[in-house]
Amino acid sequence: MNDPRPAYMPDPDTASFIRDRWGAISSVDKLMGDASAREYFRVRAEKGTSILCRDAALRGKPLEDYHYAAVHRLFTKQGIPMADVYRMDNATGVLLLEDLGDLLLEEARGTMSVAEEESVYRRIIDILVRIQSVPDDGSIPFGYRFDSARLMFEFDYFLEHMLNGYLGAPLSGTDVDALRADFTRIASILDRGDLFVLNHRDYQSRNIMLAGDAPYVIDFQDARPGLPQYDLVSLLRDPYAVLDPGLAGHLTSYYFETAREKGIHRMGRDEFDRFFDIMAFQRVVKALGTYGFQSSKGGKKYFAEYIPPATGYVRALAARRDELKRAGVLIDNAFGGAR
């Protein structure tokens, strides 16, 4: 017999807010999560729907110290398209958000023509430029940075959860030491605080929704400064949504010119492309760490299907840049040199 009870019942205050605004609640359905620790539910009521988010990071925390709220305020001032926040309760750790539907960029691409896909990605890049134009006001997100320490944390996550966990430690101790030494050097190259701008931090096809044909950003609570290329490589070297190389090249050029016109960067194209490739390498290696953890320990084995496109990116990037060659060979060896 099916259990008629909903997946989750809102606390009394949230339920009262929903009833006052949309009428009686008819259903509460849990939404499929990704790699996030937050839980999401769609609440259907007589006169509308909303998304309820349970976030342990909010519970018991002053709202002025809550990262999501701080980023939402910054993005609102900048006109970034995102879900409205109807209610935020730090006593229960519950947010009530606008329902943007279910269509992620990752899925929407399958129905687009080549011209439509380029048009949508250009609009998403325009939003990125607006995010990166947010001035440093000393608020919470600007207290975090993609500096060497953070980048090495992400590289070490790969070593722990992909290399040792998922792959079963296929490299010798000497090779692991050499790989980590290369990671340290790469992180140092990318730690250029003089070039940093605010980044979404995970600007990829599963964190961009399309509602009414317009793109909206989600899952932005970990925004922080880093190289301008950080979010761009997340979008254009995305294992969830592998772009045609020609389109990716056009979009890179579009960002380069648009962002330079807006004062986001002042790099020449050669310098820009070098940072792009090295940043993409770091970002994709970090993603491989996530796939390793989610596949082996997180109970989400479907993440394994994104390992081949990610390793393909790593291989191509390492072939183009001397700074990445040895690390690329070692990673390729760890995966058995599979093509």
CSV table of C-alpha atoms in Angstrom, one decimal, residues 192-197 226-228:
chain,number,residue,atom,x,y,z
A,192,ARG,CA,46.4,36.0,-8.7
A,193,GLY,CA,44.4,38.1,-6.3
A,194,ASP,CA,45.2,41.2,-8.4
A,195,LEU,CA,43.0,39.7,-11.1
A,196,PHE,CA,40.2,38.3,-8.9
A,197,VAL,CA,36.5,39.1,-9.4
A,226,GLY,CA,38.7,34.1,-8.1
A,227,LEU,CA,40.1,34.5,-11.6
A,228,PRO,CA,37.5,35.7,-14.2
